[in-house]
């Protein structure tokens, strides 16, 4: 029942055999060895599996792998030293780290798409992810710092 | 993991989707239309629903389903538009506000308006603005492609013939920027299924009201509206009469007891009436 598909993940084209019923979360982890997206609830509730899909945040447990054909998928492995990753380190925005890749993928999309996001929008987006270690203040500080720095960079001197 | 196996199909036109459905149905594959897929994936995974389906037809690649824009005096909303996009659509603020409280933001990137109103879950909150604005639905099926008033195809849930699907929602411009309220009350957190959601629209001197989470299904009711608009009564009398006209008993469940729902409903209606009066 497996079928050959071509997925574009972190800018690389991958030809793999998948079951049409396989979720993107399962395929990323089990077929492509990209274990950054974490399985939590697998029900759309926790955000641990968040990736970027054409640059927008998406829960990979709510997406079939085959739906990703002709789309760009970015996982945490595809981000290298981005401002949000640096801010997470600086602000100590993780403890056990299980939720971290999901939060970072969500924050990264927010910063890229809405560099002028207001407080309401930040909260609205971040409420999609749960941190069992309750590091919410530090996570909010990290995204706020990234957006502030972007605003400074974008201000004409 | 979803243990059931099914075929995945991507039609590129309405006619191709209908043909595919017919062929797959004839082969006994029990096909279903797939939109955001969030309900299909989550329910299949726990073997709760859609367990017979051996083929899904993804309608997100049909251009009409992903279209939004004005055509003549109507706003056209494709049924595959995700709720997160509707939340940002300035043309229809009541729909935007209502959608902004359904699920969480990342899930709204995937949940579509078509999936929300056609799904099995009892809340279907996105249908409230559609009921209030007397929208038409473009439905494709064996009888061709037809525009049908929502009141004719939505009664507690969508009444679709097998093999037909919602292509678009058409909303008349005259309703888009009327004064409105949209209030969702949840048990604890900001995100969650509704204890109750009230959406209301002021059309001239009258107000229209639609509800989700109160009863086992979302609804708009003439008798409830008549009671709430009766100027011969005090606001409290209007609300008491409206509650006596509800189409089914108030829900009592994990979100809250029936008595608590009634208490919250009274307050939300009082606030809504006051806000619309000023609006
Ligand atoms: C995390 C989460 C939180 C949620 N919170 C809420 C909430 O607060 N309020 C609320 O109202 N709902 C909520 N929901 C429920 C959600 O809105 C519904 O499950 C909805 O059906 C999902 O839409 P979809 O596009 O993913 O549908 P799909 O999974 O693609 O489809 C669901 C059903 O609708 C049918 N269908 C889809 N589109 C069409 C169409 N155009 N024509 C005909 N049939 C169609 C499918 O065949 C299937 O039977 C939540 C869901 C999740 C995952
Ligand atoms: S694992 Fe996807 S939202 Fe929890
Ligand atoms: S850091 Fe442990 S769950 Fe968030």
Short mmCIF file of C-alpha atoms and ligand atoms in Angstrom, two decimals:
data_model
loop_
_atom_site.label_atom_id
_atom_site.label_comp_id
_atom_site.label_asym_id
_atom_site.label_seq_id
_atom_site.Cartn_x
_atom_site.Cartn_y
_atom_site.Cartn_z
CA UNK A 1 0.00 0.00 0.00
CA UNK A 2 3.09 2.23 0.09
CA UNK A 3 3.44 4.78 -2.64
CA UNK A 4 6.43 6.72 -3.98
CA UNK A 5 6.27 10.45 -3.20
CA UNK A 6 8.72 13.30 -3.52
CA UNK A 7 8.83 15.57 -0.49
CA UNK A 8 10.82 18.78 -0.14
CA UNK A 9 12.15 18.95 3.40
CA UNK A 10 14.59 21.61 4.55
CA UNK A 11 15.23 22.49 0.92
CA UNK A 12 16.19 18.92 -0.05
CA UNK A 13 14.12 16.72 -2.30
CA UNK A 14 13.49 13.27 -0.84
CA UNK A 15 11.94 10.38 -2.75
CA UNK A 16 10.43 7.91 -0.36
CA UNK A 17 7.76 5.25 -0.14
CA UNK A 18 4.99 6.13 2.31
CA UNK A 19 1.54 4.85 3.20
CA UNK A 20 -0.98 7.52 2.22
CA UNK A 21 -2.31 7.15 5.79
CA UNK A 22 1.07 8.04 7.33
CA UNK A 23 1.15 11.37 9.08
CA UNK A 24 3.93 13.79 8.26
CA UNK A 25 5.08 13.47 11.88
CA UNK A 26 5.60 9.71 11.49
CA UNK A 27 7.32 10.06 8.12
CA UNK A 28 9.70 12.78 9.25
CA UNK A 29 10.73 10.78 12.27
CA UNK A 30 10.64 7.21 11.02
CA UNK A 31 11.47 7.44 7.31
CA UNK A 32 13.64 10.56 7.18
CA UNK A 33 15.31 10.34 10.58
CA UNK A 34 14.31 13.90 11.41
CA UNK A 35 13.32 13.49 15.05
CA UNK A 36 13.12 17.18 15.92
CA UNK A 37 9.33 17.23 15.53
CA UNK A 38 8.11 15.48 18.67
CA UNK A 39 5.08 13.28 19.15
CA UNK A 40 3.03 14.50 22.11
CA UNK A 41 -0.72 14.12 21.96
CA UNK A 42 -0.87 13.26 18.22
CA UNK A 43 -4.27 14.91 18.41
CA UNK A 44 -3.56 18.54 17.56
CA UNK A 45 -3.54 19.73 21.16
CA UNK A 46 0.08 20.16 22.30
CA UNK A 47 2.08 21.67 19.40
CA UNK A 48 5.20 19.54 20.04
CA UNK A 49 5.10 18.32 16.42
CA UNK A 50 4.96 21.82 14.85
CA UNK A 51 6.86 22.30 11.59
CA UNK A 52 6.63 25.00 8.91
CA UNK A 53 4.60 24.23 5.80
CA UNK A 54 5.22 26.76 3.05
CA UNK A 55 6.50 29.00 5.82
CA UNK A 56 3.41 28.74 8.01
CA UNK A 57 3.21 26.83 11.29
CA UNK A 58 1.54 23.46 10.97
CA UNK A 59 1.02 20.49 13.26
CA UNK A 60 2.66 17.54 11.53
CA UNK A 61 0.40 15.11 13.42
CA UNK A 62 -2.60 16.73 11.69
CA UNK A 63 -1.05 16.45 8.21
CA UNK A 64 -0.65 13.45 5.93
CA UNK A 65 2.84 13.06 4.45
CA UNK A 66 1.31 12.85 1.01
CA UNK A 67 -0.35 16.24 1.48
CA UNK A 68 3.15 17.74 1.57
CA UNK A 69 3.86 16.84 -2.06
CA UNK A 70 4.44 20.13 -3.98
CA UNK A 71 4.90 22.04 -0.72
CA UNK A 72 7.96 23.15 1.26
CA UNK A 73 8.41 21.55 4.67
CA UNK A 74 10.86 22.98 7.20
CA UNK A 75 11.70 21.21 10.44
CA UNK A 76 13.85 22.33 13.34
CA UNK A 77 16.80 20.56 11.64
CA UNK A 78 16.42 23.09 8.80
CA UNK A 79 16.97 26.11 11.06
CA UNK A 80 20.58 26.96 11.76
CA UNK A 81 21.50 29.63 14.26
CA UNK A 82 18.39 31.68 13.58
CA UNK A 83 17.60 34.65 15.83
CA UNK A 84 14.87 32.69 17.63
CA UNK A 85 17.24 29.81 18.39
CA UNK A 86 19.80 32.27 19.78
CA UNK A 87 17.10 34.00 21.83
CA UNK A 88 15.93 30.68 23.32
CA UNK A 89 19.46 30.02 24.54
CA UNK A 90 19.94 33.54 25.84
CA UNK A 91 16.61 33.63 27.67
CA UNK A 92 16.87 30.03 29.04
CA UNK A 93 13.59 29.33 27.29
CA UNK A 94 13.71 25.56 27.78
CA UNK A 95 14.08 23.09 30.61
CA UNK A 96 13.54 19.46 29.54
CA UNK A 97 13.39 20.63 25.91
CA UNK A 98 10.59 18.39 24.71
CA UNK A 99 8.35 21.25 23.59
CA UNK A 100 11.22 23.42 22.33
CA UNK A 101 11.38 22.51 18.65
CA UNK A 102 7.62 23.00 18.31
CA UNK A 103 7.76 26.38 20.03
CA UNK A 104 10.74 27.47 17.93
CA UNK A 105 9.07 26.50 14.64
CA UNK A 106 5.96 28.44 15.64
CA UNK A 107 7.95 31.50 16.82
CA UNK A 108 10.16 31.38 13.71
CA UNK A 109 7.13 31.50 11.41
CA UNK A 110 5.63 34.35 13.43
CA UNK A 111 8.83 36.41 13.26
CA UNK A 112 9.24 35.78 9.53
CA UNK A 113 5.62 36.44 8.56
CA UNK A 114 4.62 39.09 11.07
CA UNK A 115 7.70 40.97 12.25
CA UNK A 116 5.38 43.64 13.65
CA UNK A 117 3.23 41.19 15.61
CA UNK A 118 1.55 42.78 18.61
CA UNK A 119 1.14 41.28 22.07
CA UNK A 120 -2.28 39.84 21.23
CA UNK A 121 -0.92 38.09 18.15
CA UNK A 122 2.10 36.72 20.01
CA UNK A 123 -0.17 35.23 22.69
CA UNK A 124 -2.67 33.97 20.12
CA UNK A 125 0.06 32.09 18.23
CA UNK A 126 1.97 30.80 21.25
CA UNK A 127 -1.16 29.37 22.87
CA UNK A 128 -0.89 26.58 20.28
CA UNK A 129 2.01 25.02 22.18
CA UNK A 130 2.14 23.51 25.64
CA UNK A 131 5.23 23.45 27.86
CA UNK A 132 4.92 20.93 30.68
CA UNK A 133 7.88 22.60 32.39
CA UNK A 134 5.88 25.87 32.26
CA UNK A 135 8.67 28.00 30.80
CA UNK A 136 6.16 30.36 29.22
CA UNK A 137 7.61 33.63 30.53
CA UNK A 138 11.06 32.84 29.12
CA UNK A 139 9.61 31.70 25.78
CA UNK A 140 7.61 34.91 25.51
CA UNK A 141 10.75 36.89 26.36
CA UNK A 142 12.62 35.08 23.56
CA UNK A 143 10.08 35.86 20.83
CA UNK A 144 9.63 39.41 22.10
CA UNK A 145 13.40 39.95 21.89
CA UNK A 146 13.52 38.64 18.31
CA UNK A 147 10.67 40.89 17.22
CA UNK A 148 12.21 43.90 18.95
CA UNK A 149 15.56 43.32 17.23
CA UNK A 150 13.81 42.93 13.89
CA UNK A 151 12.02 46.24 14.43
CA UNK A 152 15.37 47.94 15.17
CA UNK A 153 16.97 46.38 12.05
CA UNK A 154 14.03 47.49 9.92
CA UNK A 155 14.08 51.08 11.19
CA UNK A 156 15.73 53.32 8.56
CA UNK A 157 18.77 55.05 10.08
CA UNK B 1 -0.40 6.21 13.78
CA UNK B 2 -3.39 5.63 11.54
CA UNK B 3 -3.60 1.86 11.14
CA UNK B 4 -6.25 1.93 8.40
CA UNK B 5 -4.96 2.07 4.82
CA UNK B 6 -6.61 4.30 2.25
CA UNK B 7 -5.90 5.76 -1.16
CA UNK B 8 -5.28 9.50 -1.46
CA UNK B 9 -6.54 11.38 -4.50
CA UNK B 10 -6.05 14.98 -5.59
CA UNK B 11 -8.59 16.21 -8.14
CA UNK B 12 -7.93 19.50 -9.91
CA UNK B 13 -11.49 20.38 -10.83
CA UNK B 14 -15.00 19.98 -9.44
CA UNK B 15 -15.99 17.56 -12.20
CA UNK B 16 -12.90 15.43 -11.62
CA UNK B 17 -13.71 15.23 -7.89
CA UNK B 18 -17.30 14.15 -8.58
CA UNK B 19 -16.15 11.56 -11.13
CA UNK B 20 -13.55 10.21 -8.72
CA UNK B 21 -16.14 9.90 -6.00
CA UNK B 22 -18.46 7.95 -8.32
CA UNK B 23 -15.71 5.58 -9.45
CA UNK B 24 -14.32 4.95 -5.98
CA UNK B 25 -17.81 4.46 -4.60
CA UNK B 26 -18.60 1.93 -7.33
CA UNK B 27 -15.45 0.04 -6.34
CA UNK B 28 -16.73 -0.15 -2.74
CA UNK B 29 -14.00 2.12 -1.36
CA UNK B 30 -16.42 4.28 0.68
CA UNK B 31 -14.64 7.51 -0.38
CA UNK B 32 -14.81 10.68 1.70
CA UNK B 33 -13.96 14.27 0.81
CA UNK B 34 -10.83 15.43 2.61
CA UNK B 35 -10.34 19.11 3.38
CA UNK B 36 -8.14 20.23 6.29
CA UNK B 37 -8.12 16.57 7.28
CA UNK B 38 -7.83 17.31 11.00
CA UNK B 39 -11.05 15.53 11.96
CA UNK B 40 -10.44 12.67 9.54
CA UNK B 41 -6.90 12.07 10.85
CA UNK B 42 -7.72 12.37 14.54
CA UNK B 43 -10.90 10.28 14.38
CA UNK B 44 -9.37 7.57 12.16
CA UNK B 45 -6.38 7.29 14.46
CA UNK B 46 -8.57 6.33 17.40
CA UNK B 47 -10.93 4.23 15.22
CA UNK B 48 -13.80 6.46 16.19
CA UNK B 49 -15.04 7.59 12.75
CA UNK B 50 -14.32 7.11 9.06
CA UNK B 51 -13.12 3.55 9.68
CA UNK B 52 -14.82 2.28 6.52
CA UNK B 53 -13.14 4.81 4.20
CA UNK B 54 -10.60 3.26 1.85
CA UNK B 55 -10.12 6.42 -0.23
CA UNK B 56 -9.95 10.13 0.51
CA UNK B 57 -10.42 12.87 -2.08
CA UNK B 58 -8.48 16.01 -1.17
CA UNK B 59 -10.48 18.99 -2.44
CA UNK B 60 -7.85 21.61 -1.52
CA UNK B 61 -6.42 21.46 -5.05
CA UNK B 62 -9.70 22.52 -6.67
CA UNK B 63 -9.30 26.22 -7.59
CA UNK B 64 -12.91 27.16 -6.69
CA UNK B 65 -12.41 25.73 -3.19
CA UNK B 66 -9.41 27.96 -2.46
CA UNK B 67 -10.81 31.16 -3.99
CA UNK B 68 -11.76 34.23 -1.96
CA UNK B 69 -12.89 37.54 -3.39
CA UNK B 70 -15.91 39.55 -4.46
CA UNK B 71 -18.12 38.47 -7.33
CA UNK B 72 -20.88 40.98 -8.02
CA UNK B 73 -22.59 41.86 -4.76
CA UNK B 74 -21.30 38.81 -2.91
CA UNK B 75 -18.20 37.77 -1.03
CA UNK B 76 -17.06 34.32 -2.17
CA UNK B 77 -15.26 32.11 0.35
CA UNK B 78 -13.85 28.80 -0.90
CA UNK B 79 -14.63 25.87 1.36
CA UNK B 80 -10.93 24.96 1.68
CA UNK B 81 -9.93 28.31 3.14
CA UNK B 82 -8.33 27.72 6.54
CA UNK B 83 -9.79 29.48 9.57
CA UNK B 84 -6.47 31.30 10.22
CA UNK B 85 -6.84 33.04 6.85
CA UNK B 86 -10.46 33.98 7.59
CA UNK B 87 -9.38 35.39 10.93
CA UNK B 88 -7.29 37.94 9.05
CA UNK B 89 -9.87 38.74 6.39
CA UNK B 90 -11.04 42.32 6.99
CA UNK B 91 -14.04 42.01 4.64
CA UNK B 92 -16.18 39.96 7.05
CA UNK B 93 -15.25 40.90 10.63
CA UNK B 94 -17.95 38.78 12.31
CA UNK B 95 -16.63 35.63 10.60
CA UNK B 96 -13.05 36.66 11.40
CA UNK B 97 -13.82 37.16 15.08
CA UNK B 98 -15.74 33.89 15.37
CA UNK B 99 -13.01 31.91 13.59
CA UNK B 100 -10.32 33.50 15.76
CA UNK B 101 -11.71 31.60 18.75
CA UNK B 102 -12.03 28.16 17.14
CA UNK B 103 -9.24 25.78 18.26
CA UNK B 104 -5.73 27.29 18.54
CA UNK B 105 -3.88 29.32 15.92
CA UNK B 106 -1.72 26.52 14.46
CA UNK B 107 -4.72 24.18 14.17
CA UNK B 108 -6.62 27.00 12.47
CA UNK B 109 -3.91 26.99 9.78
CA UNK B 110 -5.27 23.54 8.83
CA UNK B 111 -8.96 23.46 9.80
CA UNK B 112 -11.03 24.71 6.87
CA UNK B 113 -14.37 26.49 6.89
CA UNK B 114 -15.89 23.64 4.85
CA UNK B 115 -14.55 21.06 7.27
CA UNK B 116 -15.80 22.99 10.28
CA UNK B 117 -19.38 23.27 9.02
CA UNK B 118 -19.52 19.75 7.51
CA UNK B 119 -17.69 17.91 10.28
CA UNK B 120 -19.30 15.70 12.89
CA UNK B 121 -18.32 17.65 15.99
CA UNK B 122 -21.34 19.31 17.60
CA UNK B 123 -19.97 22.86 17.79
CA UNK B 124 -19.30 23.92 14.15
CA UNK B 125 -18.80 27.47 15.37
CA UNK B 126 -17.99 28.89 11.93
CA UNK B 127 -21.55 28.23 10.85
CA UNK B 128 -22.95 30.92 13.18
CA UNK B 129 -21.98 33.94 11.01
CA UNK B 130 -23.18 32.03 7.94
CA UNK B 131 -26.61 31.42 9.48
CA UNK B 132 -26.86 35.07 10.54
CA UNK B 133 -26.12 36.40 7.06
CA UNK B 134 -28.48 34.06 5.14
CA UNK B 135 -25.57 32.96 2.97
CA UNK B 136 -25.85 30.62 -0.01
CA UNK B 137 -23.71 27.53 -0.34
CA UNK B 138 -22.37 26.36 -3.68
CA UNK B 139 -22.82 22.60 -3.61
CA UNK B 140 -21.49 20.21 -6.23
CA UNK B 141 -23.06 16.79 -6.64
CA UNK B 142 -24.98 14.48 -8.93
CA UNK B 143 -27.42 17.33 -9.72
CA UNK B 144 -24.65 19.61 -10.93
CA UNK B 145 -23.38 22.72 -9.20
CA UNK B 146 -26.10 24.62 -7.34
CA UNK B 147 -26.41 27.63 -5.08
CA UNK B 148 -28.57 26.70 -2.12
CA UNK B 149 -29.64 28.93 0.81
CA UNK B 150 -27.93 27.69 3.96
CA UNK B 151 -31.27 27.37 5.77
CA UNK B 152 -32.24 24.65 3.28
CA UNK B 153 -29.15 22.51 3.83
CA UNK B 154 -28.24 23.16 7.43
CA UNK B 155 -30.51 21.89 10.15
CA UNK B 156 -28.45 20.96 13.21
CA UNK B 157 -25.85 19.65 10.75
CA UNK B 158 -25.24 19.72 7.02
CA UNK B 159 -27.74 17.74 4.96
CA UNK B 160 -25.64 16.74 1.97
CA UNK B 161 -26.49 13.98 -0.48
CA UNK B 162 -23.76 11.32 -0.64
CA UNK B 163 -21.09 12.27 -3.13
CA UNK B 164 -21.78 16.01 -2.92
CA UNK B 165 -19.55 18.62 -1.34
CA UNK B 166 -19.54 22.30 -0.44
CA UNK B 167 -17.46 24.28 -2.91
CA UNK B 168 -18.01 27.84 -1.72
CA UNK B 169 -19.89 30.10 0.67
CA UNK B 170 -21.52 33.23 -0.83
CA UNK B 171 -22.30 36.14 1.49
CA UNK B 172 -24.17 39.25 0.37
CA UNK B 173 -22.15 42.44 0.79
CA UNK B 174 -25.01 44.16 2.66
CA UNK B 175 -24.40 41.90 5.69
CA UNK B 176 -20.64 42.13 5.89
CA UNK B 177 -20.15 45.28 7.92
CA UNK B 178 -23.25 45.37 10.10
CA UNK B 179 -22.74 45.79 13.86
CA UNK B 180 -22.09 42.42 15.48
CA UNK B 181 -21.02 40.64 18.63
CA UNK B 182 -19.28 37.29 18.91
CA UNK B 183 -18.64 35.90 22.36
CA UNK B 184 -17.17 32.52 23.20
CA UNK B 185 -17.15 31.35 26.80
CA UNK B 186 -14.98 28.39 27.75
CA UNK B 187 -14.70 26.39 30.95
CA UNK B 188 -11.19 27.46 32.01
CA UNK B 189 -8.69 28.39 29.34
CA UNK B 190 -9.04 30.75 26.39
CA UNK B 191 -8.68 27.77 24.06
CA UNK B 192 -11.17 24.94 24.25
CA UNK B 193 -14.53 23.78 23.14
CA UNK B 194 -17.24 26.28 23.94
CA UNK B 195 -19.30 26.29 27.08
CA UNK B 196 -21.30 28.48 24.75
CA UNK B 197 -20.71 30.78 21.81
CA UNK B 198 -23.11 33.55 20.87
CA UNK B 199 -22.87 35.44 17.60
CA UNK B 200 -25.29 38.25 16.84
CA UNK B 201 -25.83 40.71 14.02
CA UNK B 202 -27.87 43.93 14.04
CA UNK B 203 -30.00 44.34 10.95
CA UNK B 204 -31.88 47.64 11.30
CA UNK B 205 -33.83 47.66 14.55
CA UNK B 206 -33.74 43.88 14.88
CA UNK B 207 -30.92 41.63 15.99
CA UNK B 208 -30.23 38.09 14.83
CA UNK B 209 -28.70 35.53 17.18
CA UNK B 210 -27.00 32.17 16.59
CA UNK B 211 -25.62 29.79 19.18
CA UNK B 212 -23.14 26.94 19.55
CA UNK B 213 -22.43 24.81 22.62
CA UNK B 214 -25.84 25.53 24.20
CA UNK B 215 -27.61 22.48 22.82
CA UNK B 216 -26.35 19.40 21.03
CA UNK B 217 -26.09 21.35 17.75
CA UNK B 218 -25.50 24.91 16.53
CA UNK B 219 -28.64 26.84 15.63
CA UNK B 220 -30.43 30.05 14.82
CA UNK B 221 -34.09 30.10 15.86
CA UNK B 222 -36.92 32.48 14.86
CA UNK B 223 -38.74 32.07 18.17
CA UNK B 224 -35.59 32.80 20.19
CA UNK B 225 -34.96 35.89 18.04
CA UNK B 226 -38.59 37.05 18.34
CA UNK B 227 -38.32 36.87 22.12
CA UNK B 228 -34.99 38.71 22.23
CA UNK B 229 -36.31 41.47 19.95
CA UNK B 230 -39.64 42.00 21.76
CA UNK B 231 -39.49 45.65 22.82
CA UNK B 232 -42.61 45.27 25.02
CA UNK B 233 -40.55 43.31 27.55
CA UNK B 234 -37.65 44.23 29.78
CA UNK B 235 -34.27 42.77 28.79
CA UNK B 236 -34.56 40.18 31.58
CA UNK B 237 -38.05 39.14 30.40
CA UNK B 238 -36.78 38.85 26.84
CA UNK B 239 -33.92 36.60 27.92
CA UNK B 240 -36.18 34.41 30.11
CA UNK B 241 -38.61 33.99 27.22
CA UNK B 242 -35.80 33.25 24.77
CA UNK B 243 -34.46 30.51 27.05
CA UNK B 244 -37.94 28.96 27.20
CA UNK B 245 -37.89 28.84 23.37
CA UNK B 246 -34.60 26.97 22.94
CA UNK B 247 -34.94 24.18 20.36
CA UNK B 248 -33.52 21.49 22.70
CA UNK B 249 -32.53 21.09 26.37
CA UNK B 250 -29.42 22.94 27.50
CA UNK B 251 -26.36 20.71 27.45
CA UNK B 252 -24.92 19.47 30.72
CA UNK B 253 -21.46 17.97 30.15
CA UNK B 254 -17.78 18.24 30.99
CA UNK B 255 -17.72 21.89 29.84
CA UNK B 256 -20.42 22.83 32.39
CA UNK B 257 -23.80 21.85 33.82
CA UNK B 258 -27.06 22.97 32.22
CA UNK B 259 -27.72 25.33 35.14
CA UNK B 260 -24.28 26.93 34.79
CA UNK B 261 -24.79 27.30 31.02
CA UNK B 262 -28.08 29.10 31.67
CA UNK B 263 -26.42 31.43 34.18
CA UNK B 264 -23.61 32.29 31.73
CA UNK B 265 -26.05 32.60 28.81
CA UNK B 266 -28.13 35.17 30.70
CA UNK B 267 -25.07 37.33 31.28
CA UNK B 268 -23.74 36.97 27.73
CA UNK B 269 -27.13 37.83 26.21
CA UNK B 270 -27.53 40.85 28.47
CA UNK B 271 -24.09 42.12 27.43
CA UNK B 272 -24.73 41.36 23.77
CA UNK B 273 -28.07 43.21 23.72
CA UNK B 274 -26.48 46.23 25.41
CA UNK B 275 -23.53 46.25 22.97
CA UNK B 276 -25.76 45.96 19.91
CA UNK B 277 -28.03 48.72 21.17
CA UNK B 278 -25.03 51.03 21.27
CA UNK B 279 -23.72 49.71 17.92
C1 LIG C 1 -7.13 20.84 18.02
C2 LIG C 1 -8.55 21.03 17.55
C3 LIG C 1 -9.38 21.92 18.23
C4 LIG C 1 -10.69 22.13 17.77
N1 LIG C 1 -11.46 23.09 18.40
C5 LIG C 1 -12.69 23.40 17.88
C6 LIG C 1 -13.48 24.46 18.43
O1 LIG C 1 -13.08 25.13 19.37
N2 LIG C 1 -14.68 24.72 17.84
C7 LIG C 1 -15.16 24.02 16.76
O2 LIG C 1 -16.23 24.34 16.24
N3 LIG C 1 -14.44 22.99 16.26
C8 LIG C 1 -13.23 22.68 16.78
N4 LIG C 1 -12.50 21.64 16.25
C9 LIG C 1 -13.15 20.76 15.29
C10 LIG C 1 -12.89 21.10 13.85
O3 LIG C 1 -13.36 22.38 13.51
C11 LIG C 1 -13.63 20.05 13.01
O4 LIG C 1 -13.17 18.77 13.35
C12 LIG C 1 -13.53 20.25 11.51
O5 LIG C 1 -14.27 19.23 10.90
C13 LIG C 1 -12.15 20.13 10.96
O6 LIG C 1 -12.11 20.70 9.67
P1 LIG C 1 -11.19 20.05 8.54
O7 LIG C 1 -11.12 21.01 7.42
O8 LIG C 1 -9.91 19.61 9.13
O9 LIG C 1 -12.12 18.81 8.15
P2 LIG C 1 -11.80 17.37 7.54
O10 LIG C 1 -11.14 16.52 8.58
O11 LIG C 1 -11.14 17.47 6.22
O12 LIG C 1 -13.30 16.86 7.29
C14 LIG C 1 -14.22 16.67 8.36
C15 LIG C 1 -15.53 16.15 7.77
O13 LIG C 1 -16.15 17.13 6.93
C16 LIG C 1 -16.29 16.66 5.60
N5 LIG C 1 -15.99 17.78 4.72
C17 LIG C 1 -14.91 18.61 4.80
N6 LIG C 1 -15.02 19.58 3.88
C18 LIG C 1 -16.15 19.35 3.19
C19 LIG C 1 -16.79 20.01 2.11
N7 LIG C 1 -16.28 21.10 1.56
N8 LIG C 1 -17.97 19.50 1.65
C20 LIG C 1 -18.52 18.39 2.21
N9 LIG C 1 -17.95 17.72 3.24
C21 LIG C 1 -16.78 18.20 3.72
C22 LIG C 1 -15.30 15.50 5.46
O14 LIG C 1 -15.71 14.59 4.48
C23 LIG C 1 -15.34 14.92 6.87
O15 LIG C 1 -16.51 14.15 7.01
C24 LIG C 1 -11.20 21.41 16.68
C25 LIG C 1 -10.36 20.49 16.02
C26 LIG C 1 -9.06 20.30 16.43
C27 LIG C 1 -8.18 19.34 15.68
S1 LIG C 2 1.67 15.82 18.70
FE1 LIG C 2 0.87 17.16 17.23
S2 LIG C 2 -0.19 18.62 18.41
FE2 LIG C 2 0.47 17.17 19.92
S1 LIG C 3 10.80 22.66 28.37
FE1 LIG C 3 9.94 20.82 29.12
S2 LIG C 3 8.02 20.77 28.12
FE2 LIG C 3 8.73 22.71 27.68
#
